[in-house]
Short mmCIF file of C-alpha atoms and ligand atoms in Angstrom, two decimals:
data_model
loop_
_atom_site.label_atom_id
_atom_site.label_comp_id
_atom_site.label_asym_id
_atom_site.label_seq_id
_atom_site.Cartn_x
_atom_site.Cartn_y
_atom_site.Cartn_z
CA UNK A 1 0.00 0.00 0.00
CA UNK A 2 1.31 3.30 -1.06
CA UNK A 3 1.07 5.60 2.09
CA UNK A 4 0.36 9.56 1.17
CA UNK A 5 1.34 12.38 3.16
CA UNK A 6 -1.78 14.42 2.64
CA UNK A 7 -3.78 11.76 3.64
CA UNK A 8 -2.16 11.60 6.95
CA UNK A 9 -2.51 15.63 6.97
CA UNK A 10 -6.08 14.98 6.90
CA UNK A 11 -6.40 13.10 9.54
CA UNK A 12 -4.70 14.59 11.77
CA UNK A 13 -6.46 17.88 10.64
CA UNK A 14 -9.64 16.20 11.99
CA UNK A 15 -7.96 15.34 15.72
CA UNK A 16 -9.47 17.84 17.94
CA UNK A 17 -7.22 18.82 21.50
CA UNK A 18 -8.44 17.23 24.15
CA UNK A 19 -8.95 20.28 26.30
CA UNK A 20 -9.68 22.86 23.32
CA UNK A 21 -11.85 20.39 21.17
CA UNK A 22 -12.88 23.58 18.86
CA UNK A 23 -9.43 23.22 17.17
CA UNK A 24 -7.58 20.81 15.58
CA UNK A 25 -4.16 19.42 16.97
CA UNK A 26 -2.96 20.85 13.69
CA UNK A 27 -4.56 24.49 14.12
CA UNK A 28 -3.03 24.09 17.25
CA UNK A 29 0.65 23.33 15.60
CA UNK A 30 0.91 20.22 18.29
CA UNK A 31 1.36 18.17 15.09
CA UNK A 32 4.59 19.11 12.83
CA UNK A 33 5.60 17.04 11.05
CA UNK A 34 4.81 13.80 8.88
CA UNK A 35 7.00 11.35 7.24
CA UNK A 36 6.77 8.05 5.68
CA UNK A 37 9.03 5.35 5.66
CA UNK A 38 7.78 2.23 3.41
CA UNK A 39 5.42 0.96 5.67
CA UNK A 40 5.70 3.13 8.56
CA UNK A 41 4.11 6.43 9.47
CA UNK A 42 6.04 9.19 11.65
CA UNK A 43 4.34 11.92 13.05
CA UNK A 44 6.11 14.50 14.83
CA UNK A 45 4.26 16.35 17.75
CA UNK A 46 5.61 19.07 19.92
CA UNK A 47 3.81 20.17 23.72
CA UNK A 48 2.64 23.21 24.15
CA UNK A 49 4.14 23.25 27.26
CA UNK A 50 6.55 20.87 29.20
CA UNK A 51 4.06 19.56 31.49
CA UNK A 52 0.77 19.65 29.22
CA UNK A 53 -0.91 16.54 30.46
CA UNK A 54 -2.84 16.23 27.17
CA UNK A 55 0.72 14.86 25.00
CA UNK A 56 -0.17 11.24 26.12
CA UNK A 57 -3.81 11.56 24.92
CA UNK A 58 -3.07 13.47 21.73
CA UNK A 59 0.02 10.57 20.57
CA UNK A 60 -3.41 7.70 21.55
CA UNK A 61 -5.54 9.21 19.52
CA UNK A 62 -3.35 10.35 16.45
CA UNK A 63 -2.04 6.46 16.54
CA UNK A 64 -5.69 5.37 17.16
CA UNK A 65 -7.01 7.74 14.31
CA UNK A 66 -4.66 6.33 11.61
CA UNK A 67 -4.55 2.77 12.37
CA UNK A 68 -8.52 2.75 11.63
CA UNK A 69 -7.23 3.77 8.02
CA UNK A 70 -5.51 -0.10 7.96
CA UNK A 71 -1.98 1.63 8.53
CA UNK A 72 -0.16 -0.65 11.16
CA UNK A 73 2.59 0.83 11.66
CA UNK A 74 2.56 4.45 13.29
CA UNK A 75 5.34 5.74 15.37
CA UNK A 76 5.30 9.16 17.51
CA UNK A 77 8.10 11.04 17.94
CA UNK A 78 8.35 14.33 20.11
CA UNK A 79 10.23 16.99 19.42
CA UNK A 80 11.01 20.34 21.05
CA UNK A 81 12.69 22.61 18.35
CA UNK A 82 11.24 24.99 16.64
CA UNK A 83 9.96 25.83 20.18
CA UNK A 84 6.00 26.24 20.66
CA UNK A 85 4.67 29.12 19.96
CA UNK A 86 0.71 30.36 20.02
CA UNK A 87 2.41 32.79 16.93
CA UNK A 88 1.40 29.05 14.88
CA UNK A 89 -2.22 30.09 15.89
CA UNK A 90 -3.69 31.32 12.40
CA UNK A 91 -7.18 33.58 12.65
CA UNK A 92 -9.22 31.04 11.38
CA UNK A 93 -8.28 29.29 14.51
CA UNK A 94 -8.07 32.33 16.76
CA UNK A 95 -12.01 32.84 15.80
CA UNK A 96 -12.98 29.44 16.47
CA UNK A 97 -11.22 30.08 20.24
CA UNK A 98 -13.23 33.00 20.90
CA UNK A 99 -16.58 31.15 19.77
CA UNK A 100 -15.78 29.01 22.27
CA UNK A 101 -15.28 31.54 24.80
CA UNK A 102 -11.66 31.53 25.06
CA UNK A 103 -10.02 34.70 24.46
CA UNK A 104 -7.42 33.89 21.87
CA UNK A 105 -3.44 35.02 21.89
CA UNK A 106 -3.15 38.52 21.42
CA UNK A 107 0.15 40.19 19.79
CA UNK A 108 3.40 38.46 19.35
CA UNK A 109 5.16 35.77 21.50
CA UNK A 110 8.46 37.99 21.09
CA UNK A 111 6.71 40.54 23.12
CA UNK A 112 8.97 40.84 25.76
CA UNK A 113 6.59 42.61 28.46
CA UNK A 114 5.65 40.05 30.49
CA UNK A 115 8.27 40.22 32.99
CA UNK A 116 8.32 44.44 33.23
CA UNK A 117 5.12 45.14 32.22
CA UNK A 118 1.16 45.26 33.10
CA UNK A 119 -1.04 42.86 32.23
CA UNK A 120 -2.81 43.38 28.75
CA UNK A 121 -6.23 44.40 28.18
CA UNK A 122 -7.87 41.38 26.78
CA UNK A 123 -11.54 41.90 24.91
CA UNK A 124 -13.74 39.75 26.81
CA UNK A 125 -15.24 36.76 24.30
CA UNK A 126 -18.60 36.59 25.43
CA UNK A 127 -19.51 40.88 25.02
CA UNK A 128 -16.39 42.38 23.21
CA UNK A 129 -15.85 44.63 26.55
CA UNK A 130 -12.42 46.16 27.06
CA UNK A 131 -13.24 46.55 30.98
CA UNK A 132 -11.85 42.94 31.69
CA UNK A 133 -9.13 42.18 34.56
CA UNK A 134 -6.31 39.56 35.27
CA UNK A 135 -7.26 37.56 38.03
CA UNK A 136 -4.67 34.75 37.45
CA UNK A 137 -1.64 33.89 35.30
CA UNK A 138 -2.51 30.70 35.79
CA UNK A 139 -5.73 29.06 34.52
CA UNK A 140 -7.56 25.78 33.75
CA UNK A 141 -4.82 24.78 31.78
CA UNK A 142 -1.15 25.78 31.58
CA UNK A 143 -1.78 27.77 28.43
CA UNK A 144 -4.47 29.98 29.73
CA UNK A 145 -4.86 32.44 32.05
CA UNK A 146 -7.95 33.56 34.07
CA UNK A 147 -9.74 36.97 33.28
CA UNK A 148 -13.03 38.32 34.51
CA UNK A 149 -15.29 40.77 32.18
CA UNK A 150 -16.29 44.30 34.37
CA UNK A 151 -19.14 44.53 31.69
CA UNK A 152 -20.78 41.16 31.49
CA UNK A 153 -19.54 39.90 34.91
CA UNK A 154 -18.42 36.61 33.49
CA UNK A 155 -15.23 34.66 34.11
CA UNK A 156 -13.30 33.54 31.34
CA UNK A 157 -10.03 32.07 29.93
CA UNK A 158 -7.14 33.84 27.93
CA UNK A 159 -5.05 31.57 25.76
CA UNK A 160 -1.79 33.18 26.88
CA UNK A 161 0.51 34.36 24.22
CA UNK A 162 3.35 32.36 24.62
CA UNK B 1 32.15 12.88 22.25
CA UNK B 2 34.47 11.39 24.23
CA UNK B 3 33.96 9.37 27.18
CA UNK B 4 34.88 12.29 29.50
CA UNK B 5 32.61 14.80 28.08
CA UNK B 6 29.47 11.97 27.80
CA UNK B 7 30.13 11.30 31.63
CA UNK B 8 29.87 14.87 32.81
CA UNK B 9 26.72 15.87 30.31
CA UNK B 10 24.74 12.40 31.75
CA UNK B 11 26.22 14.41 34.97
CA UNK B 12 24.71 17.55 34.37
CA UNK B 13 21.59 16.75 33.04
CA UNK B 14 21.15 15.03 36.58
CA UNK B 15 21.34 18.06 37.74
CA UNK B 16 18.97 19.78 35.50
CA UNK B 17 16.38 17.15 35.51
CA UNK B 18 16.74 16.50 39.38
CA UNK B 19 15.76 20.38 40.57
CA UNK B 20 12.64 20.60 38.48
CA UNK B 21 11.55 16.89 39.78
CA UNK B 22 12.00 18.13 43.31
CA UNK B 23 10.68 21.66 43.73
CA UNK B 24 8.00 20.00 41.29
CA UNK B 25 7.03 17.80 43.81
CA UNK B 26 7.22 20.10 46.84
CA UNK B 27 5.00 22.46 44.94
CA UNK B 28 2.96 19.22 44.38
CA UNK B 29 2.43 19.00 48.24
CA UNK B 30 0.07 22.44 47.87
CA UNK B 31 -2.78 21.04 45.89
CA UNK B 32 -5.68 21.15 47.51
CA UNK B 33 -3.99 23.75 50.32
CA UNK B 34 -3.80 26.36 48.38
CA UNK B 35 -4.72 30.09 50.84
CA UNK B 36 -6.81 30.74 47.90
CA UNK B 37 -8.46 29.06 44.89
CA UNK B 38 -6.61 30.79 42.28
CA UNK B 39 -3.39 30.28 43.98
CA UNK B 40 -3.62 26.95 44.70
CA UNK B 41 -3.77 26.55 40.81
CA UNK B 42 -1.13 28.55 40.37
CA UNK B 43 1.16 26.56 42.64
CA UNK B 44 0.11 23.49 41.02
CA UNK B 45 0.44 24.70 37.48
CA UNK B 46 4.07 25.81 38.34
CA UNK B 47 4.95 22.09 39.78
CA UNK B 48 3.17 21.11 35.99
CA UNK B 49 5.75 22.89 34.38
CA UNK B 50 9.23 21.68 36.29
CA UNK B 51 7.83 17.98 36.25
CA UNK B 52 7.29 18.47 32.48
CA UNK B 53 10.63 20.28 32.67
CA UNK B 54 11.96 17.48 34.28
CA UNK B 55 11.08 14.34 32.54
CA UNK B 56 12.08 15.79 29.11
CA UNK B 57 16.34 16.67 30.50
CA UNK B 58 16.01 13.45 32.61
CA UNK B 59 15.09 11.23 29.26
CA UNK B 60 17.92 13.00 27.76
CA UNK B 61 20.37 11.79 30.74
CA UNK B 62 19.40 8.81 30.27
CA UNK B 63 20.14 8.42 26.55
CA UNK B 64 23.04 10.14 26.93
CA UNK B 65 24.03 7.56 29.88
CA UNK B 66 22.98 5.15 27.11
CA UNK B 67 22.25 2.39 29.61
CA UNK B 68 18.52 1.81 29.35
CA UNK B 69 17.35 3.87 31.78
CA UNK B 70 14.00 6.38 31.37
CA UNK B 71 13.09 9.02 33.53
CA UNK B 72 10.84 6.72 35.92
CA UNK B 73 14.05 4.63 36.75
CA UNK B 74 16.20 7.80 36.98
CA UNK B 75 13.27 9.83 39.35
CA UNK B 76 12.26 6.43 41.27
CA UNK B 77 14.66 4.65 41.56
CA UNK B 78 18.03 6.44 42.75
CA UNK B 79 19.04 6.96 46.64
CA UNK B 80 19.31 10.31 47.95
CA UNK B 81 22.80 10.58 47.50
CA UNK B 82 22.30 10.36 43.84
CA UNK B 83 20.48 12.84 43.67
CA UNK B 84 21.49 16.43 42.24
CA UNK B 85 18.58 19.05 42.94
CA UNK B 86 19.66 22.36 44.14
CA UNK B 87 19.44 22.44 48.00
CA UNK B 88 16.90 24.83 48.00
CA UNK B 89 14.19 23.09 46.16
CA UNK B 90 14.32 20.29 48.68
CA UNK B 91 13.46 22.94 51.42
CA UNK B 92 10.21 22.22 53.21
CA UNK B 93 7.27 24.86 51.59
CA UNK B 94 6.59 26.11 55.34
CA UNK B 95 4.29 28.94 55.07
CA UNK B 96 3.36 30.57 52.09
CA UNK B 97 5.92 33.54 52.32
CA UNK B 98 8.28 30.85 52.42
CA UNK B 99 7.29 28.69 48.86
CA UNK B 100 7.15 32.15 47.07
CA UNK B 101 10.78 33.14 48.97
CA UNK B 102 12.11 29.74 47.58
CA UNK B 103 10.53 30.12 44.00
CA UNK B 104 11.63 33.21 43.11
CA UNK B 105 15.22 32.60 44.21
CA UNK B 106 14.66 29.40 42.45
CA UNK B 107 13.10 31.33 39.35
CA UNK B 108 14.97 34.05 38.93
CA UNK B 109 18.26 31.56 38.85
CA UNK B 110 16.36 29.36 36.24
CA UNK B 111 15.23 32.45 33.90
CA UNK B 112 18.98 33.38 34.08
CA UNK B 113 20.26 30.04 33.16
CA UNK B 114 18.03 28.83 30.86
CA UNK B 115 18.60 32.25 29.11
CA UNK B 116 22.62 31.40 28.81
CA UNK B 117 21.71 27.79 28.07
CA UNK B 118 19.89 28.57 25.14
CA UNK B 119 23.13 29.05 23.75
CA UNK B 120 24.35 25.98 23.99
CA UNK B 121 25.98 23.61 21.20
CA UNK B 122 24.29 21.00 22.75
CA UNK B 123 21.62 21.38 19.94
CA UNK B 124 18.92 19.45 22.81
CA UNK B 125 20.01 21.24 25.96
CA UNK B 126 19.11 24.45 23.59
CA UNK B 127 15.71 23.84 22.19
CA UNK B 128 14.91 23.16 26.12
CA UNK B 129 16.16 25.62 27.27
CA UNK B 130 13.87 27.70 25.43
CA UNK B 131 10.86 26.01 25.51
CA UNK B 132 11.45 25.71 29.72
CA UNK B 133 12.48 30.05 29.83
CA UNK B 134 8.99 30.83 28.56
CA UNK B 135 7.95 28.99 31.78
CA UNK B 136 10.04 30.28 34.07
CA UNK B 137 8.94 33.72 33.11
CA UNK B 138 5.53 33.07 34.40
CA UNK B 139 6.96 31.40 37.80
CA UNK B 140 9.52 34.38 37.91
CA UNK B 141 6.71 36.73 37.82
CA UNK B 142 4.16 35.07 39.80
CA UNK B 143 6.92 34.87 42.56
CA UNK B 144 8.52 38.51 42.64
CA UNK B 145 4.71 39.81 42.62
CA UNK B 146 3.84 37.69 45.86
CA UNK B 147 7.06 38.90 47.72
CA UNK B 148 6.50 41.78 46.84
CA UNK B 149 3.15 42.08 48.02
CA UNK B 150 4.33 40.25 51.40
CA UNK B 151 6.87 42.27 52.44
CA UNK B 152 5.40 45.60 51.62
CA UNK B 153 2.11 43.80 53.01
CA UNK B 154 0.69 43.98 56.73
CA UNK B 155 3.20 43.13 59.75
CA UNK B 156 2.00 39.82 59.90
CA UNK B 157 3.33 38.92 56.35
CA UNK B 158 6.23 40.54 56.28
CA UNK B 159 7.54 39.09 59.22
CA UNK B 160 6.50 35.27 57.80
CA UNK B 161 8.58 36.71 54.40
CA UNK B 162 11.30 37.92 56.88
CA UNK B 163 11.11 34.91 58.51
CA UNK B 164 11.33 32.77 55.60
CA UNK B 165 14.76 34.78 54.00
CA UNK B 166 16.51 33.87 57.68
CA UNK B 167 15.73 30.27 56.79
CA UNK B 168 16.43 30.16 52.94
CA UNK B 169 19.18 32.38 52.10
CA UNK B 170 21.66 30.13 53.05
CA UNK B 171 20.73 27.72 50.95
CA UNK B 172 21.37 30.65 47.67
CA UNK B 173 25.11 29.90 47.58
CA UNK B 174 24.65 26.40 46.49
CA UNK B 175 22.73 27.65 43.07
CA UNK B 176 25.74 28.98 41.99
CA UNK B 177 28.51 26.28 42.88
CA UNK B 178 30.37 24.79 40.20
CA UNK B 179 33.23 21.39 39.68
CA UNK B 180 34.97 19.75 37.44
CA UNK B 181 31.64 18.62 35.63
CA UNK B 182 31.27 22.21 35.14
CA UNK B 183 34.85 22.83 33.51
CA UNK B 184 34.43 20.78 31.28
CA UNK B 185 30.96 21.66 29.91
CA UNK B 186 31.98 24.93 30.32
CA UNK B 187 35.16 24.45 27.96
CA UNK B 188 32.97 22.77 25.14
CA UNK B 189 30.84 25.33 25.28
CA UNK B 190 27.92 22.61 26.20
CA UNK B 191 26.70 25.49 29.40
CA UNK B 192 27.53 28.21 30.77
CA UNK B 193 29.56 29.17 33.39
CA UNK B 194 27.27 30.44 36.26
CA UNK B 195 29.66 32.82 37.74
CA UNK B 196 28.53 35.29 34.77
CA UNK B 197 24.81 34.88 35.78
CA UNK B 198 25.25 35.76 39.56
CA UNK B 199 25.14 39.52 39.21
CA UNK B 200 22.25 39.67 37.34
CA UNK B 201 19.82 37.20 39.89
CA UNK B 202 21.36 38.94 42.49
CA UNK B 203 20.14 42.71 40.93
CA UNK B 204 16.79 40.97 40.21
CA UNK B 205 16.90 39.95 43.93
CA UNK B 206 17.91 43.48 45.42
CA UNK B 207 15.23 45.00 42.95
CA UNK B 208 12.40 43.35 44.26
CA UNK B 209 13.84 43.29 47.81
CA UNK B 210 13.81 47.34 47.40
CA UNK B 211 9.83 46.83 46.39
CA UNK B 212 9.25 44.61 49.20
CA UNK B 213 11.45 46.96 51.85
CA UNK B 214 13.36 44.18 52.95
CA UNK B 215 17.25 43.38 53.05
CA UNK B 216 19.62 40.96 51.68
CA UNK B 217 20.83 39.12 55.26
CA UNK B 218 24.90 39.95 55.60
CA UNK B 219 27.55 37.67 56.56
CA UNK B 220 25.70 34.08 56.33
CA UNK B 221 27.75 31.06 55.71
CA UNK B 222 26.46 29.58 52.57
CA UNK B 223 25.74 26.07 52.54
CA UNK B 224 26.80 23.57 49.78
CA UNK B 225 26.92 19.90 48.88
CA UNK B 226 24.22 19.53 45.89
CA UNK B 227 26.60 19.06 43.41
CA UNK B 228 28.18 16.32 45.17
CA UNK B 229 24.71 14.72 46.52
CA UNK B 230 25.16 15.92 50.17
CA UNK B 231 21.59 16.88 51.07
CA UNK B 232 19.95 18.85 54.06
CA UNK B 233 17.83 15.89 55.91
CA UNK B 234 14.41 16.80 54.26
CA UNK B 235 15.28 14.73 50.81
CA UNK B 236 15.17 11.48 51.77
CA UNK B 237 11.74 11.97 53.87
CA UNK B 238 10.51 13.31 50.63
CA UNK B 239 11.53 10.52 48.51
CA UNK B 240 10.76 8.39 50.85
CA UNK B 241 6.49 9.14 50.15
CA UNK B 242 7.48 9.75 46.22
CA UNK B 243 8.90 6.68 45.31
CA UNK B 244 7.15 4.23 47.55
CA UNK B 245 5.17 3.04 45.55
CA UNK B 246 7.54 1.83 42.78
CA UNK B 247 9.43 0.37 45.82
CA UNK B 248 7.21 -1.52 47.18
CA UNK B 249 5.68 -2.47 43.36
CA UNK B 250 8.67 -2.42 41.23
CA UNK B 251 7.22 -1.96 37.82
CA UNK B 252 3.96 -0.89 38.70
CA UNK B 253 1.82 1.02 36.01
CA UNK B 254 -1.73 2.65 36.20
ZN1 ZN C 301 -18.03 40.40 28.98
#
């Protein structure tokens, strides 16, 4: 059986994140690479962050997902350069975050204010107020941070730019 | 490589992998004890980060000691005098004062390092380096904002952050102290040599000291002994509750 790239592509393209399931694993840019080796299909994958719990899900399903496509040989392989970077995050995917009611990554990872400088004003998903407020650089999950809207009094995540 | 230069990398990245694991797991110790809700997130999303920190320069030890071993047998299954963690991240978390005290000392040395590090020919020790500095940012932060706010705080909490610097700022020597494992990295240009990033965690100290109006203690003998695996007594209790259980069941899996 001849084994094509974009076929693996679109498979992986359909993998939602386990803790995001709005976006794919390859909106995401978890997934970076494919390659195929006679037989045998390597995917490379990269964490978001060191400790994301998800990594072990997301390598059983993308394993699971293309072995129901008769493939039997799939191998994982994680990798950590380039480094991460919610920069990868294209608007199409960025949109689909704030449907969801996750304030997406706003600016540029190479913004270098996060040690010096105040906390951004973030547009809260749910109303589009400005009049939101860090409560917490750390969130749900390692990537996000917790805000609260002024304006619609809800709570909500930020998908830290990172 | 030669044998030399294998032997003091699998060395080193000991030492990398080891003070992650074990801050990791003090930090660990919070969940569910947090003062607040938000914080006891924070604390556990911080011990997230150096276990993830620590399994990826751990795995890399162990290839490099090319002997079989992962990063279960290297966290699990070595005696506390194999171990390499800084002496301060073995340090009980006490009160709260005292966890942020330790983390940003612990912090501010990591953002440094990792920062040199980066620049490493060691093209793996690199591309971690980076990926772990966007962490440490956060912990840096988190930390220097919650001394901060202790020490320039009520009397209460800035004599627990007082109290905490007379207990921990002995233990700041040791993040600095270097051996032959060093000289040899140093001269490969595999890491850098940590004499260069002193000044600047010790200005990052002073400058949020000055916002917290408190002083750096004068005239404390620095203790030492983490490079060689001479720990303060609280390691082996703590290993003692983290690797039971793959000492009693070697093997075990969930
Ligand atoms: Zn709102």
């Amino acid at each position: 059986m001849l084994i094509q790239k974009e076929k693996i592509w679109s498979i992986l393209k359909e993998i939602p994140d386990p803790e995001i399931p709005v976006i794919s694993i390859v909106d995401l840019g978890i997934a970076r690479d494919v390659r195929i080796e006679g037989e045998k299909v390597i995917v490379d994958i990269t964490p978001t962050y060191s400790g994301c719990p998800a990594m072990n899900t997301i390598e059983k399903d993308i394993i699971e997902k293309i072995k129901e496509t008769g493939i039997e040989r799939v191998e994982i392989n994680t990798v950590f350069s380039p480094v991460w970077t919610t920069d990868w995050l294209n608007d199409e995917a960025k949109e689909k975050l704030r449907e969801y009611g996750i304030a997406p990554p706003d600016g540029k990872s190479t913004d270098k204010s996060l040690l010096t400088g105040k906390p951004k004003i973030i547009n809260c998903p749910r109303c589009g107020s400005k009049k939101t407020v860090l409560v917490s650089q750390f969130g749900s999950t390692a990537c996000k941070a917790l805000y609260k809207c002024e304006s619609c009094l809800e709570p909500f995540d930020y998908f830290k730019c990172h | 490589m030669t044998d030399k230069i294998s032997k003091a990398l699998f060395e080193y990245c000991l030492r990398l992998g080891d003070s992650p694991l074990i801050l990791g797991q003090r930090l660990g110790e919070w969940c569910g004890h947090g003062p607040i809700l938000e914080e006891d997130i924070a604390l556990t999303n911080i011990a997230l980060d150096l276990i993830g920190q620590s399994r990826a320069f751990l795995t890399y030890a162990g290839e490099i000691e090319a002997k079989g071993r992962t990063e279960d047998d290297l966290a699990f299954l070595r005696n506390e005098r194999e171990f390499r963690n800084l002496l301060l991240t073995e340090q009980p978390n006490g009160d709260f004062a005292q966890t942020m005290l330790r983390q940003l000392f612990v912090s501010a040395f990591q953002y440094y390092f990792y920062s040199a590090l980066k620049l490493s020919k060691d093209k793996t020790l690199s591309a971690l380096a980076e990926k772990s500095l966007k962490e440490v940012s956060y912990h840096l932060r988190h930390s220097a904002q919650w001394v901060i706010r202790l020490g320039d705080g009520t009397s209460e909490s800035k004599a627990r952050l007082e109290n905490a610097l007379d207990e921990l700022w002995k233990y700041t020597g040791d993040l600095f102290d270097m051996d032959d494992t060093d000289t040899i990295l140093i001269k490969e240009g595999i890491v850098p040599d940590l004499n260069l990033l002193r000044e600047d965690w010790l200005d990052k100290i002073s400058e949020t000291f000055g916002l917290a109006s408190i002083s750096i203690p004068e005239n404390v003998f620095m203790m030492s002994g983490s490079r060689k695996g001479k720990h303060t007594e609280h390691l082996g209790h703590m290993l003692s509750e983290m690797q039971y259980l793959q000492r009693a069941f070697p093997g075990a899996t969930w």
